[in-house]
Amino acid sequence: ALSGPGLASALVASSILTRYGVDGLGASLVLAGLLQLLTGALGVGRFVRFVPLPVLRGCVIGVGLTILLGQLPHALGAQVEPGAGPLAHFDAVALKLEDIVPEVASLCIGAALLGWLALKIRFVPGALLALVLVTVANSMLGLGLPTVHEAPSFPWPRAPLLPMSELAQLFGSALELWGTMTVATAINTVTLERLHADAGAEAKTDPDQELIGNGLATLVLGFLQGLPATQLVARSNLGVRQKVASPRP
């Protein structure tokens, strides 16, 4: 399985970053990583296999819809109060629909079509093409779309330090992050196994080993100001289709 920043855990991490800053996020990652290591070592991940596949699929779809609803107002430039409910997000999107620039709408539709094409034709890297073409179009047409922040240098390891008065509150956020990471990793690992079993292919996985590996990665990322590591079925499914069996080329 292929691991990296997960969408659900990234949302929780962004909330922690807003409330406690970079050091608070780093401390949460260290605590959540240790808890996930313990979870995998105790063999808790194996119990996810008892969950029916429709429930697993529903969890993945639900996470995707939550992220889409949460980020769509920001993509349109709308302002939404932190912690606002779904209706507030719908209102913000509706108010911004009349301000959509035709060029930007065309880019969004084109990117969606490339993503749909990738689902129909397996060898077409639709998501990668959409990212590259939208970036080039934004630069050439001068649309002024917001870009990903570019860090001035690679972050050097440092211990996240927080006042003792904030540690008790932070522990609750670390538990929330640990729960999201653990559920996402375990569910996506077993979902990958079952999806390939439905397709007649064998993809034996070990949820406990995935929990231990991602727990170690998250622990280290806490000292690098990074994001929590989880396993996602989308990129792991791509790795299995490409017959990736080792991190070495």
Short mmCIF file of C-alpha atoms in Angstrom, two decimals:
data_model
loop_
_atom_site.label_atom_id
_atom_site.label_comp_id
_atom_site.label_asym_id
_atom_site.label_seq_id
_atom_site.Cartn_x
_atom_site.Cartn_y
_atom_site.Cartn_z
CA ALA A 1 0.00 0.00 0.00
CA LEU A 2 1.10 3.58 -0.71
CA SER A 3 0.89 6.12 2.12
CA GLY A 4 0.92 9.89 2.37
CA PRO A 5 -1.22 12.80 3.56
CA GLY A 6 -4.86 11.69 3.72
CA LEU A 7 -7.73 14.05 2.97
CA ALA A 8 -9.72 13.33 6.13
CA SER A 9 -6.71 13.54 8.44
CA ALA A 10 -5.50 16.68 6.65
CA LEU A 11 -8.79 18.39 7.49
CA VAL A 12 -8.38 17.55 11.18
CA ALA A 13 -4.74 18.65 11.02
CA SER A 14 -5.70 22.01 9.48
CA SER A 15 -8.16 22.60 12.32
CA ILE A 16 -5.44 21.86 14.89
CA LEU A 17 -3.04 24.17 13.06
CA THR A 18 -5.58 26.99 13.18
CA ARG A 19 -6.17 26.60 16.92
CA TYR A 20 -2.68 25.77 18.22
CA GLY A 21 -0.20 26.79 15.53
CA VAL A 22 2.69 24.83 14.02
CA ASP A 23 4.04 23.58 17.36
CA GLY A 24 0.57 22.41 18.37
CA LEU A 25 0.19 20.44 15.15
CA GLY A 26 3.65 18.91 15.59
CA ALA A 27 2.88 17.81 19.15
CA SER A 28 -0.46 16.35 17.99
CA LEU A 29 1.31 14.36 15.29
CA VAL A 30 3.79 12.94 17.79
CA LEU A 31 1.02 11.90 20.18
CA ALA A 32 -1.21 10.52 17.41
CA GLY A 33 1.71 8.63 15.87
CA LEU A 34 2.53 6.97 19.20
CA LEU A 35 -1.11 6.01 19.72
CA GLN A 36 -1.33 4.55 16.22
CA LEU A 37 1.85 2.55 16.80
CA LEU A 38 0.25 1.10 19.93
CA THR A 39 -2.99 0.37 18.06
CA GLY A 40 -1.17 -1.60 15.37
CA ALA A 41 1.01 -3.43 17.89
CA LEU A 42 -2.12 -4.57 19.78
CA GLY A 43 -3.61 -5.99 16.56
CA VAL A 44 -6.71 -3.80 16.50
CA GLY A 45 -6.59 -3.30 12.73
CA ARG A 46 -7.54 -6.90 11.92
CA PHE A 47 -11.06 -6.36 13.28
CA VAL A 48 -11.84 -4.02 10.38
CA ARG A 49 -12.23 -7.12 8.17
CA PHE A 50 -15.55 -7.81 9.90
CA VAL A 51 -17.04 -4.56 8.52
CA PRO A 52 -19.17 -5.14 5.35
CA LEU A 53 -17.79 -3.75 2.09
CA PRO A 54 -20.80 -1.42 1.46
CA VAL A 55 -20.07 0.24 4.81
CA LEU A 56 -16.42 0.72 3.83
CA ARG A 57 -17.42 2.21 0.50
CA GLY A 58 -19.91 4.49 2.22
CA CYS A 59 -17.18 5.79 4.54
CA VAL A 60 -14.91 6.61 1.62
CA ILE A 61 -17.72 8.32 -0.31
CA GLY A 62 -18.79 10.24 2.79
CA VAL A 63 -15.27 11.56 3.34
CA GLY A 64 -15.10 12.67 -0.29
CA LEU A 65 -18.41 14.51 -0.11
CA THR A 66 -17.44 16.20 3.15
CA ILE A 67 -14.19 17.44 1.66
CA LEU A 68 -15.92 18.62 -1.52
CA LEU A 69 -18.56 20.55 0.42
CA GLY A 70 -15.96 22.05 2.73
CA GLN A 71 -13.56 23.21 0.00
CA LEU A 72 -15.98 24.32 -2.74
CA PRO A 73 -16.72 27.72 -1.13
CA HIS A 74 -12.98 28.41 -0.82
CA ALA A 75 -12.45 27.44 -4.47
CA LEU A 76 -15.02 30.07 -5.44
CA GLY A 77 -13.55 32.72 -3.15
CA ALA A 78 -16.41 32.66 -0.64
CA GLN A 79 -15.90 33.36 3.06
CA VAL A 80 -17.27 30.75 5.48
CA GLU A 81 -16.98 30.94 9.25
CA PRO A 82 -14.92 28.14 10.86
CA GLY A 83 -17.18 25.36 12.10
CA ALA A 84 -20.11 26.44 9.88
CA GLY A 85 -22.61 23.73 8.94
CA PRO A 86 -23.47 22.33 5.48
CA LEU A 87 -26.27 24.86 4.90
CA ALA A 88 -23.85 27.75 5.40
CA HIS A 89 -21.53 26.22 2.80
CA PHE A 90 -24.39 25.84 0.33
CA ASP A 91 -25.39 29.48 0.89
CA ALA A 92 -21.83 30.68 0.32
CA VAL A 93 -21.57 28.70 -2.93
CA ALA A 94 -24.93 30.01 -4.19
CA LEU A 95 -23.94 33.63 -3.54
CA LYS A 96 -20.70 33.20 -5.50
CA LEU A 97 -22.13 31.43 -8.55
CA GLU A 98 -22.84 34.70 -10.38
CA ASP A 99 -19.23 35.82 -9.90
CA ILE A 100 -17.66 32.79 -11.58
CA VAL A 101 -15.24 33.77 -14.34
CA PRO A 102 -15.96 31.85 -17.61
CA GLU A 103 -12.28 31.02 -18.10
CA VAL A 104 -12.04 29.49 -14.63
CA ALA A 105 -15.29 27.56 -15.15
CA SER A 106 -13.88 26.18 -18.43
CA LEU A 107 -10.74 25.00 -16.63
CA CYS A 108 -12.83 23.25 -13.97
CA ILE A 109 -15.00 21.52 -16.55
CA GLY A 110 -11.94 20.46 -18.54
CA ALA A 111 -10.25 19.07 -15.42
CA ALA A 112 -13.41 17.13 -14.53
CA LEU A 113 -13.57 15.68 -18.05
CA LEU A 114 -9.95 14.56 -17.81
CA GLY A 115 -10.70 12.88 -14.49
CA TRP A 116 -13.70 11.12 -16.05
CA LEU A 117 -11.56 10.05 -19.00
CA ALA A 118 -9.02 8.51 -16.63
CA LEU A 119 -11.78 6.34 -15.15
CA LYS A 120 -12.74 5.07 -18.60
CA ILE A 121 -9.24 4.67 -20.06
CA ARG A 122 -6.90 3.26 -17.44
CA PHE A 123 -3.61 4.33 -19.06
CA VAL A 124 -4.60 8.04 -19.27
CA PRO A 125 -3.26 9.95 -16.20
CA GLY A 126 -6.27 12.27 -16.05
CA ALA A 127 -5.56 13.81 -12.64
CA LEU A 128 -1.94 14.57 -13.56
CA LEU A 129 -2.92 16.05 -16.92
CA ALA A 130 -5.58 18.21 -15.27
CA LEU A 131 -3.06 19.56 -12.74
CA VAL A 132 -0.45 20.36 -15.40
CA LEU A 133 -2.84 21.88 -17.95
CA VAL A 134 -4.66 24.06 -15.41
CA THR A 135 -1.33 25.31 -14.05
CA VAL A 136 -0.07 26.16 -17.55
CA ALA A 137 -3.36 27.84 -18.50
CA ASN A 138 -3.35 29.94 -15.32
CA SER A 139 0.17 31.13 -16.09
CA MET A 140 -0.39 31.84 -19.79
CA LEU A 141 -3.80 33.50 -19.46
CA GLY A 142 -2.90 35.49 -16.37
CA LEU A 143 -5.99 34.39 -14.44
CA GLY A 144 -4.39 35.06 -11.09
CA LEU A 145 -5.65 31.86 -9.46
CA PRO A 146 -4.21 31.19 -5.98
CA THR A 147 -1.26 28.81 -5.96
CA VAL A 148 0.14 26.38 -3.42
CA HIS A 149 2.44 28.05 -0.89
CA GLU A 150 6.11 27.58 -1.71
CA ALA A 151 8.32 27.08 1.32
CA PRO A 152 11.66 28.93 1.24
CA SER A 153 13.59 25.84 2.32
CA PHE A 154 13.23 22.25 3.46
CA PRO A 155 12.04 22.12 7.09
CA TRP A 156 14.75 21.06 9.50
CA PRO A 157 13.74 18.71 12.34
CA ARG A 158 12.83 20.43 15.59
CA ALA A 159 10.95 19.42 18.70
CA PRO A 160 7.45 20.93 18.94
CA LEU A 161 7.27 22.87 22.21
CA LEU A 162 4.02 24.02 23.84
CA PRO A 163 3.13 25.58 27.20
CA MET A 164 2.00 23.02 29.77
CA SER A 165 -1.35 24.81 30.05
CA GLU A 166 -2.22 23.86 26.45
CA LEU A 167 -1.20 20.21 26.57
CA ALA A 168 -4.45 19.01 28.17
CA GLN A 169 -6.57 20.65 25.46
CA LEU A 170 -4.18 19.47 22.78
CA PHE A 171 -4.50 15.86 23.90
CA GLY A 172 -8.17 15.86 22.93
CA SER A 173 -7.24 17.09 19.44
CA ALA A 174 -4.52 14.43 19.23
CA LEU A 175 -7.12 11.76 20.06
CA GLU A 176 -9.36 13.10 17.29
CA LEU A 177 -6.46 13.01 14.84
CA TRP A 178 -5.45 9.50 15.94
CA GLY A 179 -9.01 8.22 15.48
CA THR A 180 -9.28 9.72 12.00
CA MET A 181 -5.88 8.38 10.94
CA THR A 182 -6.51 4.91 12.34
CA VAL A 183 -9.97 4.50 10.81
CA ALA A 184 -8.83 5.89 7.44
CA THR A 185 -5.76 3.64 7.25
CA ALA A 186 -7.52 0.46 8.40
CA ILE A 187 -10.62 0.98 6.26
CA ASN A 188 -8.70 1.89 3.11
CA THR A 189 -6.34 -1.06 3.55
CA VAL A 190 -9.17 -3.59 3.80
CA THR A 191 -11.15 -1.83 1.05
CA LEU A 192 -8.19 -2.21 -1.29
CA GLU A 193 -8.01 -5.91 -0.50
CA ARG A 194 -11.73 -6.45 -1.08
CA LEU A 195 -11.91 -4.41 -4.27
CA HIS A 196 -9.18 -6.51 -5.82
CA ALA A 197 -10.82 -9.69 -4.58
CA ASP A 198 -14.04 -8.62 -6.37
CA ALA A 199 -11.99 -8.09 -9.54
CA GLY A 200 -10.47 -11.58 -9.27
CA ALA A 201 -7.02 -10.31 -8.27
CA GLU A 202 -5.14 -11.04 -5.07
CA ALA A 203 -3.98 -8.11 -2.93
CA LYS A 204 -3.35 -9.47 0.56
CA THR A 205 -2.91 -6.69 3.08
CA ASP A 206 -2.09 -6.38 6.77
CA PRO A 207 -4.01 -3.52 8.46
CA ASP A 208 -1.92 -3.79 11.64
CA GLN A 209 1.33 -3.45 9.70
CA GLU A 210 -0.09 -0.44 7.88
CA LEU A 211 -1.03 1.16 11.20
CA ILE A 212 2.48 0.62 12.56
CA GLY A 213 4.14 2.00 9.41
CA ASN A 214 1.95 5.07 9.19
CA GLY A 215 2.27 5.63 12.93
CA LEU A 216 6.07 5.73 12.59
CA ALA A 217 5.81 8.10 9.62
CA THR A 218 3.44 10.43 11.48
CA LEU A 219 5.72 10.41 14.52
CA VAL A 220 8.67 11.56 12.39
CA LEU A 221 6.54 14.13 10.53
CA GLY A 222 5.70 15.72 13.87
CA PHE A 223 9.33 16.91 14.03
CA LEU A 224 9.29 18.11 10.38
CA GLN A 225 6.13 20.28 10.50
CA GLY A 226 4.43 17.85 8.12
CA LEU A 227 0.98 16.32 7.73
CA PRO A 228 -0.16 12.94 9.14
CA ALA A 229 0.46 9.87 6.99
CA THR A 230 -2.41 7.54 6.13
CA GLN A 231 -3.12 4.88 3.55
CA LEU A 232 -5.60 5.79 0.81
CA VAL A 233 -7.19 3.27 -1.51
CA ALA A 234 -6.93 5.55 -4.56
CA ARG A 235 -3.13 5.73 -4.71
CA SER A 236 -2.67 2.20 -3.39
CA ASN A 237 -5.01 0.89 -6.07
CA LEU A 238 -2.85 2.64 -8.68
CA GLY A 239 0.27 1.04 -7.22
CA VAL A 240 -1.26 -2.44 -7.37
CA ARG A 241 -2.42 -1.88 -10.97
CA GLN A 242 1.16 -0.88 -11.86
CA LYS A 243 2.43 -4.02 -10.04
CA VAL A 244 4.48 -2.04 -7.52
CA ALA A 245 5.96 -4.54 -5.08
CA SER A 246 8.79 -2.53 -3.50
CA PRO A 247 9.69 1.10 -2.70
CA ARG A 248 12.81 0.61 -4.80
CA PRO A 249 12.56 1.27 -8.58
#
